[in-house]
Short mmCIF file of C-alpha atoms and ligand atoms in Angstrom, two decimals:
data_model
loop_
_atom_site.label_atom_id
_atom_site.label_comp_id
_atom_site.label_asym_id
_atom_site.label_seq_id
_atom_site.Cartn_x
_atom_site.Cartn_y
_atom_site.Cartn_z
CA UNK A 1 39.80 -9.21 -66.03
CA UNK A 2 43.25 -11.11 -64.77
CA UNK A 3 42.84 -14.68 -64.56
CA UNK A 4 43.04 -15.80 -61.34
CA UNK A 5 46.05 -18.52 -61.61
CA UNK A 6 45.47 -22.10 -62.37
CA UNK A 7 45.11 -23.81 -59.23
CA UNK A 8 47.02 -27.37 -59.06
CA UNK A 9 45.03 -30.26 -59.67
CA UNK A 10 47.72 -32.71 -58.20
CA UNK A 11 46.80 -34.86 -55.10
CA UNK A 12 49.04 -34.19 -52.28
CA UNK A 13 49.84 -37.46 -50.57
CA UNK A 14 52.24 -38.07 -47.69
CA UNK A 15 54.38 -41.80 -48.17
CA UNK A 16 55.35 -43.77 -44.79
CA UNK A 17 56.74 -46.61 -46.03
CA UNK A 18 57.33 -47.86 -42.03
CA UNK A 19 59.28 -51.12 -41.28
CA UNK A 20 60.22 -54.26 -42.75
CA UNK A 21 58.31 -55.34 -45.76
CA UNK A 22 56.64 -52.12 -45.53
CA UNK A 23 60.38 -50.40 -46.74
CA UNK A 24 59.66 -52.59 -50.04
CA UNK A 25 56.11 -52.55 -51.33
CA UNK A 26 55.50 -49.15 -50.90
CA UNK A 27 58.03 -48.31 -53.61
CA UNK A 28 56.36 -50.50 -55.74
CA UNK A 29 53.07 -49.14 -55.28
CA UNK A 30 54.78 -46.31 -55.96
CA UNK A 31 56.22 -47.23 -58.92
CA UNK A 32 52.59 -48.23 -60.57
CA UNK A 33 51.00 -44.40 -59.42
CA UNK A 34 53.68 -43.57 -62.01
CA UNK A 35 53.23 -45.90 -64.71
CA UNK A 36 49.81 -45.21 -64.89
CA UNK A 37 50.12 -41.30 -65.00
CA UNK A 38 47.91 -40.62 -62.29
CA UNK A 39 48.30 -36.65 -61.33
CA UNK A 40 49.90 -36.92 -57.77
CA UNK A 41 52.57 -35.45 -56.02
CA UNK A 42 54.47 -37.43 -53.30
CA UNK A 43 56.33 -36.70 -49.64
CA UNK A 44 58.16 -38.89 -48.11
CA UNK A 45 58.20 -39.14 -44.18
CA UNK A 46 60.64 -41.45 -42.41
CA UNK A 47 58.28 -42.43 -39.23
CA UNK A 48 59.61 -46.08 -38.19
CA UNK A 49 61.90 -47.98 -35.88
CA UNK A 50 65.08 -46.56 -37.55
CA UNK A 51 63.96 -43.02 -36.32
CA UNK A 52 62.92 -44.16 -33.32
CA UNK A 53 65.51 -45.85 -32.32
CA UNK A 54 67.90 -43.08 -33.43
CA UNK A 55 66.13 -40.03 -31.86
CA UNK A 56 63.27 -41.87 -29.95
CA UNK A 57 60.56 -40.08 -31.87
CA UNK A 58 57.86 -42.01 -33.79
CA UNK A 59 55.89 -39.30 -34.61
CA UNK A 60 57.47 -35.74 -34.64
CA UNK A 61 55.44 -33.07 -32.26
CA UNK A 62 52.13 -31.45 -34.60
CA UNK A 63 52.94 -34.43 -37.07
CA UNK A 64 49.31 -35.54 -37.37
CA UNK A 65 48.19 -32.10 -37.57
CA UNK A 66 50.51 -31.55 -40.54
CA UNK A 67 49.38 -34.91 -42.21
CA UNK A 68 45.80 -33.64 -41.95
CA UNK A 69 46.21 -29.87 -42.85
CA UNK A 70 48.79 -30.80 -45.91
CA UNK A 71 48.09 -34.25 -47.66
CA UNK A 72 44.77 -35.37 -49.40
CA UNK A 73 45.63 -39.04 -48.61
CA UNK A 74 48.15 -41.02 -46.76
CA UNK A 75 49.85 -44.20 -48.10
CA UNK A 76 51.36 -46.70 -45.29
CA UNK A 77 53.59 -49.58 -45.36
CA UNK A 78 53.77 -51.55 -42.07
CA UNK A 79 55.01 -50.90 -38.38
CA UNK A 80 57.22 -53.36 -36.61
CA UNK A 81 60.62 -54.44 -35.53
CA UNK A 82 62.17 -56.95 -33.36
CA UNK A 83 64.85 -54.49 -32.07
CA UNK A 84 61.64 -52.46 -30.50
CA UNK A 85 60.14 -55.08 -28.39
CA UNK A 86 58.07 -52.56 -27.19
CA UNK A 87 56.34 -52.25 -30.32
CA UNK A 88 55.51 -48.64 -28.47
CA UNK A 89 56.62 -46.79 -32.18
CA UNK A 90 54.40 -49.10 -34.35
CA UNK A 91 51.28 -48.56 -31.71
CA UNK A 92 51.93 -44.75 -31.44
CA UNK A 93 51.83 -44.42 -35.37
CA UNK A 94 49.84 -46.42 -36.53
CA UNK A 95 46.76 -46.61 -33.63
CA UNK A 96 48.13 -42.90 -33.47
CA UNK A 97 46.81 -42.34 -36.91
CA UNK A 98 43.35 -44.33 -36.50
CA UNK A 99 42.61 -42.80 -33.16
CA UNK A 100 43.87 -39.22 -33.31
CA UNK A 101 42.59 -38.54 -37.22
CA UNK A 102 39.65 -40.44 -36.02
CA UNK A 103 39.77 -42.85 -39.08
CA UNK A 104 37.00 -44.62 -37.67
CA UNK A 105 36.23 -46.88 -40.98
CA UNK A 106 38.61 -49.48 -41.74
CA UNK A 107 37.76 -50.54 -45.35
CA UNK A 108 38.87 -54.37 -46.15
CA UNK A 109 37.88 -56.16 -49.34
CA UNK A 110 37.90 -59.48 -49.62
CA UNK A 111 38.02 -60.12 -53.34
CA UNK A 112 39.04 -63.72 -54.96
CA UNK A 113 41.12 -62.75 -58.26
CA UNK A 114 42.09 -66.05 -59.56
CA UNK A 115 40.10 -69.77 -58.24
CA UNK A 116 43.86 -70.71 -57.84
CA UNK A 117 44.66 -68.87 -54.90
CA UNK A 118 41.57 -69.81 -52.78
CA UNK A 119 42.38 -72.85 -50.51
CA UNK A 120 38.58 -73.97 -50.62
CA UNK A 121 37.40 -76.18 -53.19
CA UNK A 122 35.84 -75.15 -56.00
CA UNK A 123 35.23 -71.51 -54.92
CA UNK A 124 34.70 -69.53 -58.09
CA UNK A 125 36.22 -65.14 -57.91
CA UNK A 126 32.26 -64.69 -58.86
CA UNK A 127 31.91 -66.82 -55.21
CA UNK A 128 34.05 -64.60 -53.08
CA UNK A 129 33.73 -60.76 -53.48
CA UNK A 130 32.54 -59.00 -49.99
CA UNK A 131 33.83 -56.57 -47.79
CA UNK A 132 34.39 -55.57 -44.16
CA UNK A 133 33.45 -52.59 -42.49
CA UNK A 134 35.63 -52.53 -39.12
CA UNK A 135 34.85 -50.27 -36.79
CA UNK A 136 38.57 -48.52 -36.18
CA UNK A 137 38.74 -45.53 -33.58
CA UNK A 138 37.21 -47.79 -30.35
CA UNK A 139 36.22 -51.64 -29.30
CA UNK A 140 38.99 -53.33 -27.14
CA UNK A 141 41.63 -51.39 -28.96
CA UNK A 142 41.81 -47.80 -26.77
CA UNK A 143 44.13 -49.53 -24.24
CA UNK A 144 41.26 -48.63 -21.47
CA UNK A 145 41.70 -51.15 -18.17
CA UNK A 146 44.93 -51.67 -16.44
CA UNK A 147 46.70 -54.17 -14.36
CA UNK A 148 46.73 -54.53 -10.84
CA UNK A 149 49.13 -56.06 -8.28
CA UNK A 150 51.49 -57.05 -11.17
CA UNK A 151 53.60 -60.19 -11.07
CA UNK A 152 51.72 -61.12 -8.23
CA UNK A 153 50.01 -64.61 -7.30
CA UNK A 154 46.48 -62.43 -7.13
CA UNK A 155 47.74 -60.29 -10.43
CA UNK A 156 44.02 -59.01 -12.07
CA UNK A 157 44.16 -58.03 -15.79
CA UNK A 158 41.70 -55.47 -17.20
CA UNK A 159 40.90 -54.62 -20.94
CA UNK A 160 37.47 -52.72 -21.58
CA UNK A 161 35.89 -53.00 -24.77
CA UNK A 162 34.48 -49.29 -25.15
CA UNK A 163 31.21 -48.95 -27.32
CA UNK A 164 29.57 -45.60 -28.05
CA UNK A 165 26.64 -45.01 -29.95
CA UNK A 166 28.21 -42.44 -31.73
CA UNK A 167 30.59 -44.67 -32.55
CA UNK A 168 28.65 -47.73 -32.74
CA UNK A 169 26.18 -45.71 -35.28
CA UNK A 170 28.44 -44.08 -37.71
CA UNK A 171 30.46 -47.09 -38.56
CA UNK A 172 26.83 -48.92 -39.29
CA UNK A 173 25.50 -46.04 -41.20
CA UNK A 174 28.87 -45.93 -43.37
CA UNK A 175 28.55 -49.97 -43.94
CA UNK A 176 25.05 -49.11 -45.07
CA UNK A 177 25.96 -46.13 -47.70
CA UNK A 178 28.95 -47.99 -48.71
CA UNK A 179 27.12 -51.02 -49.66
CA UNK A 180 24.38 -48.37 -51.63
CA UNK A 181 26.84 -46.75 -53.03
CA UNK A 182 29.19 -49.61 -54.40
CA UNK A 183 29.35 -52.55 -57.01
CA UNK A 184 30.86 -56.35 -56.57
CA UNK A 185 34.22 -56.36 -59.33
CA UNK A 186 32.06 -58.50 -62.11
CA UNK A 187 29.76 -55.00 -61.85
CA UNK A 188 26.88 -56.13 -59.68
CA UNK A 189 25.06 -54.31 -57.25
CA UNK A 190 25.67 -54.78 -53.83
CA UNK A 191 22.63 -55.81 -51.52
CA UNK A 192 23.32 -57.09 -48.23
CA UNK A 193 24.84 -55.27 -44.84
CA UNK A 194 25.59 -58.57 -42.22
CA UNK A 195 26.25 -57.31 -38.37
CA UNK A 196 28.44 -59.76 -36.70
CA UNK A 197 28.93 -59.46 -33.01
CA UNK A 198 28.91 -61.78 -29.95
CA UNK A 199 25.69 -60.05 -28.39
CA UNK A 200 24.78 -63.53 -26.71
CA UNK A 201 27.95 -63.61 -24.58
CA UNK A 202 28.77 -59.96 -24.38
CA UNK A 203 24.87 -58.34 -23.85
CA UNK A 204 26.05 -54.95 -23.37
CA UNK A 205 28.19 -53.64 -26.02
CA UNK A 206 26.56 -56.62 -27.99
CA UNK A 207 22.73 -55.20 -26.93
CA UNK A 208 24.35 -51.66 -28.29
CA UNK A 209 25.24 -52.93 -31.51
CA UNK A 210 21.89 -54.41 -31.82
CA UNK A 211 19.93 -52.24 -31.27
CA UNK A 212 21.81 -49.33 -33.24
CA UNK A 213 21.73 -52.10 -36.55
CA UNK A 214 18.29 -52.44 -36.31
CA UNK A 215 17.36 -48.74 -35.95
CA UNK A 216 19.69 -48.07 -38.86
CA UNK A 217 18.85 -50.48 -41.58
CA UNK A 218 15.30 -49.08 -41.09
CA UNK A 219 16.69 -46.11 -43.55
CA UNK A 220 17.74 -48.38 -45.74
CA UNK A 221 14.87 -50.11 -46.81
CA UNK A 222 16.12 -51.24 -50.25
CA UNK A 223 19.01 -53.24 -48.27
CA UNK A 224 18.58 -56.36 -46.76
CA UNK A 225 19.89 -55.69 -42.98
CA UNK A 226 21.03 -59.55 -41.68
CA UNK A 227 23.01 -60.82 -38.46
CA UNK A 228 25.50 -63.60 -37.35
CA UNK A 229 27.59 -64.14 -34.23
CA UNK A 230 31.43 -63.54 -35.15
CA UNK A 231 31.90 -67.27 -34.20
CA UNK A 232 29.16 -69.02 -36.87
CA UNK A 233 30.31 -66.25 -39.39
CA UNK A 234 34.12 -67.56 -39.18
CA UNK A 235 32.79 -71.24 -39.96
CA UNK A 236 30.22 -70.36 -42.75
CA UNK A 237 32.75 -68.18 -44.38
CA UNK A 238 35.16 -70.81 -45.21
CA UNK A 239 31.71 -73.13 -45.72
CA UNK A 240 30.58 -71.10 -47.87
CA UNK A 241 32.06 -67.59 -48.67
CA UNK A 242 29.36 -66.84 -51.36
CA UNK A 243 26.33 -65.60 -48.98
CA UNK A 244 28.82 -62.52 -47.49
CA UNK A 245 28.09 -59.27 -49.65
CA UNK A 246 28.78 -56.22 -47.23
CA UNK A 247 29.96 -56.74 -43.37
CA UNK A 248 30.29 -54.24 -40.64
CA UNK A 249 31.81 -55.34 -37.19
CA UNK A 250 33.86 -54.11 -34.07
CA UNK A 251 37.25 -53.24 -34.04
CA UNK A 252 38.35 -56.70 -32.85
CA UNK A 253 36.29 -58.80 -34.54
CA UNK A 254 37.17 -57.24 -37.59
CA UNK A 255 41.02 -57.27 -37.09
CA UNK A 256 40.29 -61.12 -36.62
CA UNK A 257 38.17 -61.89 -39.60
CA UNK A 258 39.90 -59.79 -42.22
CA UNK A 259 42.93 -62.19 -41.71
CA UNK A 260 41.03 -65.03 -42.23
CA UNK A 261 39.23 -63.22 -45.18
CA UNK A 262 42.68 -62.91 -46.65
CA UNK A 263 43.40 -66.56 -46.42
CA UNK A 264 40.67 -67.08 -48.51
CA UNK A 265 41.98 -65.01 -50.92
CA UNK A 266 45.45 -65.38 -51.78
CA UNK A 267 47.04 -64.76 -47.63
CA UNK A 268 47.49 -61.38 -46.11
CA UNK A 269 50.41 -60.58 -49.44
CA UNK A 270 46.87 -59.62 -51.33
CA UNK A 271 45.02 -58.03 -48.80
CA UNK A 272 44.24 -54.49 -49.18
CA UNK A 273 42.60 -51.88 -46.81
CA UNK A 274 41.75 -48.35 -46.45
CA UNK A 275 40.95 -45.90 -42.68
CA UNK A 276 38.77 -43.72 -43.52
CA UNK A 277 36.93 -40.18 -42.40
CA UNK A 278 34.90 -39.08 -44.88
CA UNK A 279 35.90 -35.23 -45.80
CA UNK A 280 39.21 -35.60 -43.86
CA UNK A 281 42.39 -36.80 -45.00
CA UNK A 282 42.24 -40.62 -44.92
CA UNK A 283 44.78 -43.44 -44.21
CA UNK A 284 45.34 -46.68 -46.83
CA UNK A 285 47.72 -49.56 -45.96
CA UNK A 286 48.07 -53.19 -46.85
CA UNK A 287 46.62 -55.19 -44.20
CA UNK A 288 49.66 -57.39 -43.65
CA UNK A 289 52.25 -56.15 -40.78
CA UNK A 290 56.43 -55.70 -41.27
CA UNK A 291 56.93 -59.41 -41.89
CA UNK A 292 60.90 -59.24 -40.77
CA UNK A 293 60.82 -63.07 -41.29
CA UNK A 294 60.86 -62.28 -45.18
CA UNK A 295 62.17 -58.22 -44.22
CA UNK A 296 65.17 -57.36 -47.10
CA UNK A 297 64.89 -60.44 -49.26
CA UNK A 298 62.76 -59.08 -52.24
CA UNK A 299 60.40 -62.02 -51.50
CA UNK A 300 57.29 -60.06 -50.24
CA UNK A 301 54.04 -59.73 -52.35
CA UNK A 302 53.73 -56.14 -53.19
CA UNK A 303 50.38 -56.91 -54.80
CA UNK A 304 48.52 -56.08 -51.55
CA UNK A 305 50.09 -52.56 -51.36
CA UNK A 306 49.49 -51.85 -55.20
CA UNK A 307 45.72 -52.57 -54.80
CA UNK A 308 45.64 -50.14 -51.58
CA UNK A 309 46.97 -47.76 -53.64
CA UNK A 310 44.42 -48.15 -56.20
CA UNK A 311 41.31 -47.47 -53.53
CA UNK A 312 43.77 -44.55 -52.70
CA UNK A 313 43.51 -43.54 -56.02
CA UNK A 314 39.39 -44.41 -55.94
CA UNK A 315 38.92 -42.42 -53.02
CA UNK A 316 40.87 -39.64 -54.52
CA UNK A 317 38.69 -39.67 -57.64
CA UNK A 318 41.25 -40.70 -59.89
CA UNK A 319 39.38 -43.35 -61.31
CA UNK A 320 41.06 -44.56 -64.67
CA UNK A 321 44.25 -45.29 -63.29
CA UNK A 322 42.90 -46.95 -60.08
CA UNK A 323 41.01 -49.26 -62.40
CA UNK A 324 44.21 -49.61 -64.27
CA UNK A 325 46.23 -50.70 -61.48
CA UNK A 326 43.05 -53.12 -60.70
CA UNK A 327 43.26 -54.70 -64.20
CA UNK A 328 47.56 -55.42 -63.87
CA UNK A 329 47.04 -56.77 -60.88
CA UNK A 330 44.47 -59.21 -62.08
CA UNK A 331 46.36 -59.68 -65.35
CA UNK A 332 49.66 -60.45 -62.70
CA UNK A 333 47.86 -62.71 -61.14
CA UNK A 334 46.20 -64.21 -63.99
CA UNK A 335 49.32 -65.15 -65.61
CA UNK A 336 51.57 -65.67 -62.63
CA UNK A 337 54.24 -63.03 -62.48
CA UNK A 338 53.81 -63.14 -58.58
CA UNK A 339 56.27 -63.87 -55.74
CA UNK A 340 56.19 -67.37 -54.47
CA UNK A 341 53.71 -66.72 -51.67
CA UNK A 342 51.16 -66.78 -54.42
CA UNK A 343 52.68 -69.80 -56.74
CA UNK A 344 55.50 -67.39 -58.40
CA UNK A 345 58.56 -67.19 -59.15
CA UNK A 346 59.48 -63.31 -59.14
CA UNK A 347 60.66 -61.00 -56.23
CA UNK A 348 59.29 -57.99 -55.34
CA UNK A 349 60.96 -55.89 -57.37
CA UNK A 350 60.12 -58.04 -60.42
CA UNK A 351 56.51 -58.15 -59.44
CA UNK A 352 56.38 -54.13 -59.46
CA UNK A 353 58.08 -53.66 -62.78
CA UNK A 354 56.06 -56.49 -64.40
CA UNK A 355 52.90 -54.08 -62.75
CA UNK A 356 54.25 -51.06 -63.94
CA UNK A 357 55.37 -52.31 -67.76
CA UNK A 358 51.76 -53.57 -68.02
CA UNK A 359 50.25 -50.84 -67.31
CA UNK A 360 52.73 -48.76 -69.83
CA UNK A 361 52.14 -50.72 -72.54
CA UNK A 362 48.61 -50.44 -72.11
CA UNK A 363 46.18 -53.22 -72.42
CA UNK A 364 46.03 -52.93 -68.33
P1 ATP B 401 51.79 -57.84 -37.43
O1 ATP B 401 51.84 -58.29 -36.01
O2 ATP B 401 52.03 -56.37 -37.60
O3 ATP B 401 50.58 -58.29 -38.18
P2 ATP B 401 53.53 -59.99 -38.31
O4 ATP B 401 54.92 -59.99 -38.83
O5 ATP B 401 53.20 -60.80 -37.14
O6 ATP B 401 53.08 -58.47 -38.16
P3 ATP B 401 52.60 -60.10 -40.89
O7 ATP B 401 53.63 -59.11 -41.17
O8 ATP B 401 51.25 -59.71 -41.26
O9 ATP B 401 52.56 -60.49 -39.41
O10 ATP B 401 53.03 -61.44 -41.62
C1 ATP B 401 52.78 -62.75 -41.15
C2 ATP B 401 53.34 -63.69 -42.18
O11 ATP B 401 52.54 -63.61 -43.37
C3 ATP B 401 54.73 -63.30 -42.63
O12 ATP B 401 55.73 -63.87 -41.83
C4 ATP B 401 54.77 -63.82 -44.05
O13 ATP B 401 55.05 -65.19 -44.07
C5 ATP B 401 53.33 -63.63 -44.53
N1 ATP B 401 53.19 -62.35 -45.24
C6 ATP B 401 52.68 -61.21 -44.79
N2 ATP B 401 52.71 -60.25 -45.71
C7 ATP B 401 53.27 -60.80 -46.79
C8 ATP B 401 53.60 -60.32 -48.10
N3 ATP B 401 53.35 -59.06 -48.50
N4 ATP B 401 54.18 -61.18 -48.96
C9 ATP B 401 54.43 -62.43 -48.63
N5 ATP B 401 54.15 -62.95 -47.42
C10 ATP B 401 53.58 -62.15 -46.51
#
């Protein structure tokens, strides 16, 4: 009988490095996927404002289509330049992405490495390890409303926040499994799924959430299913960060509370964060934006990309070397070959060679 021949193995994944800071930590995280051997195979698309501005297209006709049918993962850098005011590029690729690949779960640990880098007092990395589930395809962010006599005395303003149960549902079932399914970093199990909301000022979509959390933890009876309004939750989390384990919100709410997440944790330079679809081709970027303050100075952090390339690497099954790209990060940190957002002295470049030599010589 003929052998029918060897199928590749390699992970397909499409690179869109974007804007800004974006055009420098990617090919760092880049540079670590290679140190550590992991069995990928990369494309690079040039979707940003340089295109955009050049040809006016931020995302080529069938490109998502392509993305999907082609790549097993995508890795993003960040949308966003000051010569597009518009921002119309970043918005078209990125909520593009999200909306049209229906990415509807926005993964964002929130994971102290080092007590160093938290701003609270004596908060431990055993005291801060939780993650937020935010709800990523609807909410306030599908541009629904519009604005009426414009630029007008009697000018009206409307933004709807759009709630589905379908929606609504699968992001709460996926918080659920995903807190089942997953361990804190010192190996624990996690137990708790928190729903934060603003049901007692907004009673519809709030009443929604409510009542889809409630009917949905009832399938999870091992879990303990808990609630807090988005406003308490932002003071008891810098109070006291320990009681968060797993944390599903809207769109908007999550968008807010994963930046002040990553201020707990070492600033948005750290902060790491995955779209997701389960069977389709999913999205990972660092949660931080273009930056074109610190744009083309080798001063970002590219820690925050290299650890959303390692839940790429998770989610791709390649498990050694995303734990290996865990470990040099923590090791980075650890002994402070960082860029100065975090304490550091090293640029970016430095940072992603000190990564990648780690992880080399092993150890990592
Ligand atoms: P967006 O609106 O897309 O979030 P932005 O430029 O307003 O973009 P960020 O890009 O997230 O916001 O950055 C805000 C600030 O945080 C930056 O000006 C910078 O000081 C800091 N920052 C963000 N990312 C990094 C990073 N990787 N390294 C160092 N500092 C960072």
């Amino acid at each position: 009988m003929v052998p029918f021949p060897p199928v590749s193995e390699k992970k397909r994944i499409a690179v869109i490095p974007g804007d800004g800071i974006g055009k420098e930590v990617i090919p760092e995280a880049l540079k670590v996927i290679s140190a550590a051997g992991a069995d990928v195979e990369t494309t690079q698309f040039d979707w940003g404002a340089d295109r955009f501005l050049s040809d006016g297209v931020s995302v080529p006709p069938g490109g998502f289509a392509l993305l999907e049918r082609d790549f097993d993962a995508i890795l993003v850098g960040a949308f966003g330049d000051p010569r597009v005011s518009s921002n119309l590029h970043a918005k078209q690729i990125l909520l593009g992405m999200r909306f049209q690949m229906d990415l509807y779960a926005n993964i964002r640990p929130a994971r102290l490495l080092d007590a160093g880098l938290c701003p609270l007092k004596g908060v431990e990395p055993k005291d801060l390890d939780f993650v937020v589930l935010r709800e990523n395809t609807e909410g306030l962010y599908t541009d629904a409303g519009g604005v009426f006599k414009q630029d007008t005395a009697d000018e009206i303003a409307v933004q709807e926040d759009i709630n589905t149960r379908k929606g609504v549902e699968r992001i709460i079932r996926y918080a659920f499994e995903y807190c089942r399914h997953h361990s804190k970093g010192d190996g624990s199990r996690r137990q708790r799924v928190l729903m934060c909301d603003k049901s007692n000022a907004m009673t519809h979509a709030g009443g929604l959430w409510q009542r889809v959390f409630r009917e949905v933890s009832r399938e999870f009876p091992q879990l303990r299913a808990e609630h807090m309004y988005v406003d308490a939750l932002c003071m008891q989390m810098v109070r006291d960060p320990r009681q968060f384990d797993v944390i599903v919100t809207n769109n908007l709410f999550g968008d807010i509370i994963t930046d002040l997440a990553a201020g707990l944790a070492g600033g948005l330079g750290m902060a790491a964060s995955a779209n997701i679809h389960p069977g389709k081709t999913s999205m990972f970027e660092p949660v931080h934006g273009s930056a074109p303050l610190i744009a083309g100075k080798n001063m970002a952090n590219p820690l925050g990309a290299i650890l959303t390339a390692a839940m790429m690497l998770h989610h791709l099954g390649l498990t050694r070397a995303a734990n290996q790209l865990e470990d040099a990060v923590l090791d980075a940190v650890r002994q402070k070959k960082t860029t100065p957002d975090l304490g550091g002295t090293l640029g970016t470049r430095e940072v992603g060679e000190w990564v990648a030599d780690r992880i080399m010589r092993g150890g990592a």
